[in-house]
Amino acid sequence: MENQNPPFPPNPPQGNPYQQNPYQQNQPMGGNPMGMQQDVPNATLVLVMGICAIVICGLGPILGTIGLVMSGAGKRLYQANPSMYKESSFKNLNAGRICSIIGLCLGVLVWIYYIVVLVFVGAAIQGATHYSNY
Amino acid sequence: MNLDWFRQHLLACPFKYITGFDCPGCGLQRSFLELLQGNIKDSFFLYPALFPILITFIFLAFHLKFRVPNGSKILMGLIIFSSTIIVISYILKEVQFHTTM
């Protein structure tokens, strides 16, 4: 049986015992070439993008789309080989993905609102010299 | 800290520049300046969502550094909370602006 093989690297990592997966020997795809789990690529970036998509007004659709695309790539990589990546990192990726979707929807609504105001109300160009314009 | 430099170099909102209407992000920088000066009450009334946003970013840095258990779920809750506050405060601000004019 493949599962009863010793772990792939002859010397398992001694530094951090928390990074070892205790279920590694029970999983069908136990072939973990690194011997320790790594972060899902771009998980941190997707999380930051998702949060910035909501907070930065007007850029929500752009940042949200970037976050969604990057999270799609990361999710595919994780599902191809789940035992290779940390689960907490995958949760970060999922949270970033959901934040990106929320930011995208809100941002699209804001853009529609902008267009409506610009079309029906706009054309009254005011100066930006007053303090309340910032 | 020299806040006058910040006050003269704020980023102007192009939407408000063109239409005169506030956008959902208008007031964030003014609110942050008031917070830096210690006027918490003014800061809150200028942009109520500043506090949840700041808490979210501080928690994000904390979570990425120390890996809080269930941190991603807490972050998601914080984000949904702050986006709700952004939307509600924006609607209230516009309604108040147009009824008092």
PDB file of N, CA and C in Angstrom, chain A residues 2-62:
ATOM      1  N   GLU A   2       0.398   2.165  -0.721  1.00  0.00           N
ATOM      2  CA  GLU A   2       1.169   3.408  -0.832  1.00  0.00           C
ATOM      3  C   GLU A   2       1.159   4.187   0.476  1.00  0.00           C
ATOM      4  N   ASN A   3       0.068   3.990   1.250  1.00  0.00           N
ATOM      5  CA  ASN A   3      -0.101   4.827   2.429  1.00  0.00           C
ATOM      6  C   ASN A   3       0.844   4.445   3.549  1.00  0.00           C
ATOM      7  N   GLN A   4       1.362   3.220   3.512  1.00  0.00           N
ATOM      8  CA  GLN A   4       2.214   2.823   4.617  1.00  0.00           C
ATOM      9  C   GLN A   4       3.680   3.123   4.349  1.00  0.00           C
ATOM     10  N   ASN A   5       3.940   3.776   3.269  1.00  0.00           N
ATOM     11  CA  ASN A   5       5.316   4.187   3.015  1.00  0.00           C
ATOM     12  C   ASN A   5       5.743   5.189   4.067  1.00  0.00           C
ATOM     13  N   PRO A   6       7.022   5.222   4.358  1.00  0.00           N
ATOM     14  CA  PRO A   6       7.497   6.294   5.246  1.00  0.00           C
ATOM     15  C   PRO A   6       7.308   7.635   4.569  1.00  0.00           C
ATOM     16  N   PRO A   7       7.263   8.714   5.347  1.00  0.00           N
ATOM     17  CA  PRO A   7       7.117  10.056   4.746  1.00  0.00           C
ATOM     18  C   PRO A   7       8.225  10.306   3.749  1.00  0.00           C
ATOM     19  N   PHE A   8       7.909  11.061   2.774  1.00  0.00           N
ATOM     20  CA  PHE A   8       8.771  11.154   1.599  1.00  0.00           C
ATOM     21  C   PHE A   8      10.173  11.658   1.909  1.00  0.00           C
ATOM     22  N   PRO A   9      10.346  12.772   2.587  1.00  0.00           N
ATOM     23  CA  PRO A   9      11.723  13.155   2.906  1.00  0.00           C
ATOM     24  C   PRO A   9      12.242  12.303   4.042  1.00  0.00           C
ATOM     25  N   PRO A  10      13.453  11.836   3.983  1.00  0.00           N
ATOM     26  CA  PRO A  10      13.972  10.940   5.028  1.00  0.00           C
ATOM     27  C   PRO A  10      14.070  11.625   6.381  1.00  0.00           C
ATOM     28  N   ASN A  11      14.319  12.915   6.403  1.00  0.00           N
ATOM     29  CA  ASN A  11      14.336  13.620   7.684  1.00  0.00           C
ATOM     30  C   ASN A  11      13.166  14.588   7.707  1.00  0.00           C
ATOM     31  N   PRO A  12      12.123  14.287   8.476  1.00  0.00           N
ATOM     32  CA  PRO A  12      10.972  15.194   8.539  1.00  0.00           C
ATOM     33  C   PRO A  12      11.364  16.492   9.214  1.00  0.00           C
ATOM     34  N   PRO A  13      10.620  17.556   8.954  1.00  0.00           N
ATOM     35  CA  PRO A  13      10.995  18.856   9.532  1.00  0.00           C
ATOM     36  C   PRO A  13      10.911  18.834  11.038  1.00  0.00           C
ATOM     37  N   GLN A  14      11.978  19.247  11.692  1.00  0.00           N
ATOM     38  CA  GLN A  14      11.981  19.201  13.149  1.00  0.00           C
ATOM     39  C   GLN A  14      11.594  20.540  13.748  1.00  0.00           C
ATOM     40  N   GLY A  15      11.624  21.581  12.966  1.00  0.00           N
ATOM     41  CA  GLY A  15      11.455  22.920  13.531  1.00  0.00           C
ATOM     42  C   GLY A  15      10.080  23.159  14.117  1.00  0.00           C
ATOM     43  N   ASN A  16       9.050  22.991  13.322  1.00  0.00           N
ATOM     44  CA  ASN A  16       7.712  23.375  13.765  1.00  0.00           C
ATOM     45  C   ASN A  16       6.800  22.164  13.699  1.00  0.00           C
ATOM     46  N   PRO A  17       6.472  21.560  14.833  1.00  0.00           N
ATOM     47  CA  PRO A  17       5.625  20.356  14.780  1.00  0.00           C
ATOM     48  C   PRO A  17       4.194  20.660  14.400  1.00  0.00           C
ATOM     49  N   TYR A  18       3.777  21.936  14.457  1.00  0.00           N
ATOM     50  CA  TYR A  18       2.380  22.253  14.166  1.00  0.00           C
ATOM     51  C   TYR A  18       2.096  22.241  12.681  1.00  0.00           C
ATOM     52  N   GLN A  19       3.117  22.314  11.878  1.00  0.00           N
ATOM     53  CA  GLN A  19       2.869  22.365  10.444  1.00  0.00           C
ATOM     54  C   GLN A  19       2.700  20.989   9.824  1.00  0.00           C
ATOM     55  N   GLN A  20       2.869  19.944  10.622  1.00  0.00           N
ATOM     56  CA  GLN A  20       2.666  18.610  10.072  1.00  0.00           C
ATOM     57  C   GLN A  20       1.196  18.267  10.121  1.00  0.00           C
ATOM     58  N   ASN A  21       0.726  17.628   9.077  1.00  0.00           N
ATOM     59  CA  ASN A  21      -0.676  17.243   9.030  1.00  0.00           C
ATOM     60  C   ASN A  21      -0.822  15.869   9.672  1.00  0.00           C
ATOM     61  N   PRO A  22      -1.592  15.763  10.763  1.00  0.00           N
ATOM     62  CA  PRO A  22      -1.721  14.457  11.410  1.00  0.00           C
ATOM     63  C   PRO A  22      -2.488  13.450  10.573  1.00  0.00           C
ATOM     64  N   TYR A  23      -3.271  13.911   9.601  1.00  0.00           N
ATOM     65  CA  TYR A  23      -4.064  13.002   8.782  1.00  0.00           C
ATOM     66  C   TYR A  23      -3.363  12.627   7.490  1.00  0.00           C
ATOM     67  N   GLN A  24      -2.110  12.948   7.421  1.00  0.00           N
ATOM     68  CA  GLN A  24      -1.441  12.807   6.134  1.00  0.00           C
ATOM     69  C   GLN A  24      -1.428  11.359   5.673  1.00  0.00           C
ATOM     70  N   GLN A  25      -1.264  10.406   6.616  1.00  0.00           N
ATOM     71  CA  GLN A  25      -1.161   9.009   6.202  1.00  0.00           C
ATOM     72  C   GLN A  25      -2.506   8.422   5.816  1.00  0.00           C
ATOM     73  N   ASN A  26      -3.612   9.072   6.186  1.00  0.00           N
ATOM     74  CA  ASN A  26      -4.920   8.527   5.849  1.00  0.00           C
ATOM     75  C   ASN A  26      -5.444   9.037   4.524  1.00  0.00           C
ATOM     76  N   GLN A  27      -4.773  10.009   3.968  1.00  0.00           N
ATOM     77  CA  GLN A  27      -5.321  10.599   2.758  1.00  0.00           C
ATOM     78  C   GLN A  27      -4.852   9.831   1.535  1.00  0.00           C
ATOM     79  N   PRO A  28      -5.725   9.750   0.531  1.00  0.00           N
ATOM     80  CA  PRO A  28      -5.344   9.000  -0.660  1.00  0.00           C
ATOM     81  C   PRO A  28      -4.159   9.619  -1.378  1.00  0.00           C
ATOM     82  N   MET A  29      -4.088  10.951  -1.358  1.00  0.00           N
ATOM     83  CA  MET A  29      -2.985  11.580  -2.073  1.00  0.00           C
ATOM     84  C   MET A  29      -1.940  12.032  -1.076  1.00  0.00           C
ATOM     85  N   GLY A  30      -1.352  11.094  -0.380  1.00  0.00           N
ATOM     86  CA  GLY A  30      -0.401  11.435   0.652  1.00  0.00           C
ATOM     87  C   GLY A  30       0.953  11.841   0.106  1.00  0.00           C
ATOM     88  N   GLY A  31       1.136  11.755  -1.185  1.00  0.00           N
ATOM     89  CA  GLY A  31       2.430  12.074  -1.744  1.00  0.00           C
ATOM     90  C   GLY A  31       2.707  13.561  -1.683  1.00  0.00           C
ATOM     91  N   ASN A  32       3.266  13.976  -0.582  1.00  0.00           N
ATOM     92  CA  ASN A  32       3.526  15.394  -0.385  1.00  0.00           C
ATOM     93  C   ASN A  32       5.019  15.612  -0.556  1.00  0.00           C
ATOM     94  N   PRO A  33       5.411  16.135  -1.692  1.00  0.00           N
ATOM     95  CA  PRO A  33       6.843  16.154  -1.984  1.00  0.00           C
ATOM     96  C   PRO A  33       7.628  17.065  -1.061  1.00  0.00           C
ATOM     97  N   MET A  34       6.968  18.048  -0.469  1.00  0.00           N
ATOM     98  CA  MET A  34       7.725  18.972   0.363  1.00  0.00           C
ATOM     99  C   MET A  34       7.882  18.458   1.781  1.00  0.00           C
ATOM    100  N   GLY A  35       7.028  17.542   2.205  1.00  0.00           N
ATOM    101  CA  GLY A  35       7.099  17.068   3.577  1.00  0.00           C
ATOM    102  C   GLY A  35       6.423  17.992   4.546  1.00  0.00           C
ATOM    103  N   MET A  36       6.219  19.249   4.202  1.00  0.00           N
ATOM    104  CA  MET A  36       5.466  20.180   5.034  1.00  0.00           C
ATOM    105  C   MET A  36       4.545  20.992   4.143  1.00  0.00           C
ATOM    106  N   GLN A  37       3.460  21.472   4.762  1.00  0.00           N
ATOM    107  CA  GLN A  37       2.460  22.152   3.953  1.00  0.00           C
ATOM    108  C   GLN A  37       2.840  23.597   3.732  1.00  0.00           C
ATOM    109  N   GLN A  38       2.479  24.092   2.585  1.00  0.00           N
ATOM    110  CA  GLN A  38       2.790  25.484   2.291  1.00  0.00           C
ATOM    111  C   GLN A  38       1.512  26.279   2.129  1.00  0.00           C
ATOM    112  N   ASP A  39       1.682  27.584   2.046  1.00  0.00           N
ATOM    113  CA  ASP A  39       0.525  28.451   1.833  1.00  0.00           C
ATOM    114  C   ASP A  39      -0.023  28.259   0.432  1.00  0.00           C
ATOM    115  N   VAL A  40      -1.344  28.388   0.312  1.00  0.00           N
ATOM    116  CA  VAL A  40      -1.934  28.450  -1.022  1.00  0.00           C
ATOM    117  C   VAL A  40      -1.414  29.720  -1.692  1.00  0.00           C
ATOM    118  N   PRO A  41      -0.949  29.626  -2.932  1.00  0.00           N
ATOM    119  CA  PRO A  41      -0.405  30.835  -3.561  1.00  0.00           C
ATOM    120  C   PRO A  41      -1.446  31.937  -3.641  1.00  0.00           C
ATOM    121  N   ASN A  42      -1.025  33.138  -3.354  1.00  0.00           N
ATOM    122  CA  ASN A  42      -1.839  34.354  -3.471  1.00  0.00           C
ATOM    123  C   ASN A  42      -2.943  34.472  -2.436  1.00  0.00           C
ATOM    124  N   ALA A  43      -2.999  33.599  -1.434  1.00  0.00           N
ATOM    125  CA  ALA A  43      -4.110  33.662  -0.482  1.00  0.00           C
ATOM    126  C   ALA A  43      -4.130  35.010   0.239  1.00  0.00           C
ATOM    127  N   THR A  44      -2.951  35.457   0.706  1.00  0.00           N
ATOM    128  CA  THR A  44      -2.878  36.732   1.419  1.00  0.00           C
ATOM    129  C   THR A  44      -3.285  37.885   0.517  1.00  0.00           C
ATOM    130  N   LEU A  45      -2.789  37.822  -0.718  1.00  0.00           N
ATOM    131  CA  LEU A  45      -3.075  38.912  -1.653  1.00  0.00           C
ATOM    132  C   LEU A  45      -4.563  38.983  -1.963  1.00  0.00           C
ATOM    133  N   VAL A  46      -5.198  37.793  -2.111  1.00  0.00           N
ATOM    134  CA  VAL A  46      -6.633  37.774  -2.400  1.00  0.00           C
ATOM    135  C   VAL A  46      -7.411  38.373  -1.231  1.00  0.00           C
ATOM    136  N   LEU A  47      -6.987  38.042  -0.005  1.00  0.00           N
ATOM    137  CA  LEU A  47      -7.685  38.583   1.169  1.00  0.00           C
ATOM    138  C   LEU A  47      -7.571  40.109   1.198  1.00  0.00           C
ATOM    139  N   VAL A  48      -6.361  40.617   0.972  1.00  0.00           N
ATOM    140  CA  VAL A  48      -6.162  42.075   0.996  1.00  0.00           C
ATOM    141  C   VAL A  48      -6.959  42.733  -0.126  1.00  0.00           C
ATOM    142  N   MET A  49      -6.955  42.107  -1.311  1.00  0.00           N
ATOM    143  CA  MET A  49      -7.723  42.653  -2.433  1.00  0.00           C
ATOM    144  C   MET A  49      -9.209  42.716  -2.093  1.00  0.00           C
ATOM    145  N   GLY A  50      -9.721  41.637  -1.477  1.00  0.00           N
ATOM    146  CA  GLY A  50     -11.138  41.613  -1.147  1.00  0.00           C
ATOM    147  C   GLY A  50     -11.517  42.719  -0.191  1.00  0.00           C
ATOM    148  N   ILE A  51     -10.644  42.967   0.802  1.00  0.00           N
ATOM    149  CA  ILE A  51     -10.967  44.015   1.766  1.00  0.00           C
ATOM    150  C   ILE A  51     -10.867  45.380   1.116  1.00  0.00           C
ATOM    151  N   CYS A  52      -9.809  45.582   0.313  1.00  0.00           N
ATOM    152  CA  CYS A  52      -9.654  46.886  -0.338  1.00  0.00           C
ATOM    153  C   CYS A  52     -10.764  47.122  -1.360  1.00  0.00           C
ATOM    154  N   ALA A  53     -11.309  46.048  -1.949  1.00  0.00           N
ATOM    155  CA  ALA A  53     -12.387  46.220  -2.918  1.00  0.00           C
ATOM    156  C   ALA A  53     -13.605  46.853  -2.274  1.00  0.00           C
ATOM    157  N   ILE A  54     -13.823  46.564  -0.999  1.00  0.00           N
ATOM    158  CA  ILE A  54     -14.980  47.163  -0.331  1.00  0.00           C
ATOM    159  C   ILE A  54     -14.657  48.560   0.139  1.00  0.00           C
ATOM    160  N   VAL A  55     -13.442  48.726   0.674  1.00  0.00           N
ATOM    161  CA  VAL A  55     -13.147  49.986   1.369  1.00  0.00           C
ATOM    162  C   VAL A  55     -12.873  51.113   0.386  1.00  0.00           C
ATOM    163  N   ILE A  56     -12.070  50.841  -0.655  1.00  0.00           N
ATOM    164  CA  ILE A  56     -11.691  51.923  -1.569  1.00  0.00           C
ATOM    165  C   ILE A  56     -12.859  52.198  -2.500  1.00  0.00           C
ATOM    166  N   CYS A  57     -13.440  53.370  -2.348  1.00  0.00           N
ATOM    167  CA  CYS A  57     -14.672  53.671  -3.066  1.00  0.00           C
ATOM    168  C   CYS A  57     -14.383  53.889  -4.536  1.00  0.00           C
ATOM    169  N   GLY A  58     -15.140  53.237  -5.399  1.00  0.00           N
ATOM    170  CA  GLY A  58     -15.012  53.429  -6.835  1.00  0.00           C
ATOM    171  C   GLY A  58     -14.114  52.428  -7.509  1.00  0.00           C
ATOM    172  N   LEU A  59     -13.195  51.797  -6.749  1.00  0.00           N
ATOM    173  CA  LEU A  59     -12.306  50.809  -7.352  1.00  0.00           C
ATOM    174  C   LEU A  59     -12.765  49.390  -7.070  1.00  0.00           C
ATOM    175  N   GLY A  60     -13.934  49.239  -6.444  1.00  0.00           N
ATOM    176  CA  GLY A  60     -14.410  47.921  -6.055  1.00  0.00           C
ATOM    177  C   GLY A  60     -14.462  46.907  -7.178  1.00  0.00           C
ATOM    178  N   PRO A  61     -15.062  47.230  -8.334  1.00  0.00           N
ATOM    179  CA  PRO A  61     -15.122  46.247  -9.411  1.00  0.00           C
ATOM    180  C   PRO A  61     -13.752  45.822  -9.909  1.00  0.00           C
ATOM    181  N   ILE A  62     -12.791  46.764  -9.974  1.00  0.00           N
ATOM    182  CA  ILE A  62     -11.460  46.417 -10.491  1.00  0.00           C
ATOM    183  C   ILE A  62     -10.759  45.466  -9.525  1.00  0.00           C
TER     184      ILE A  62
END
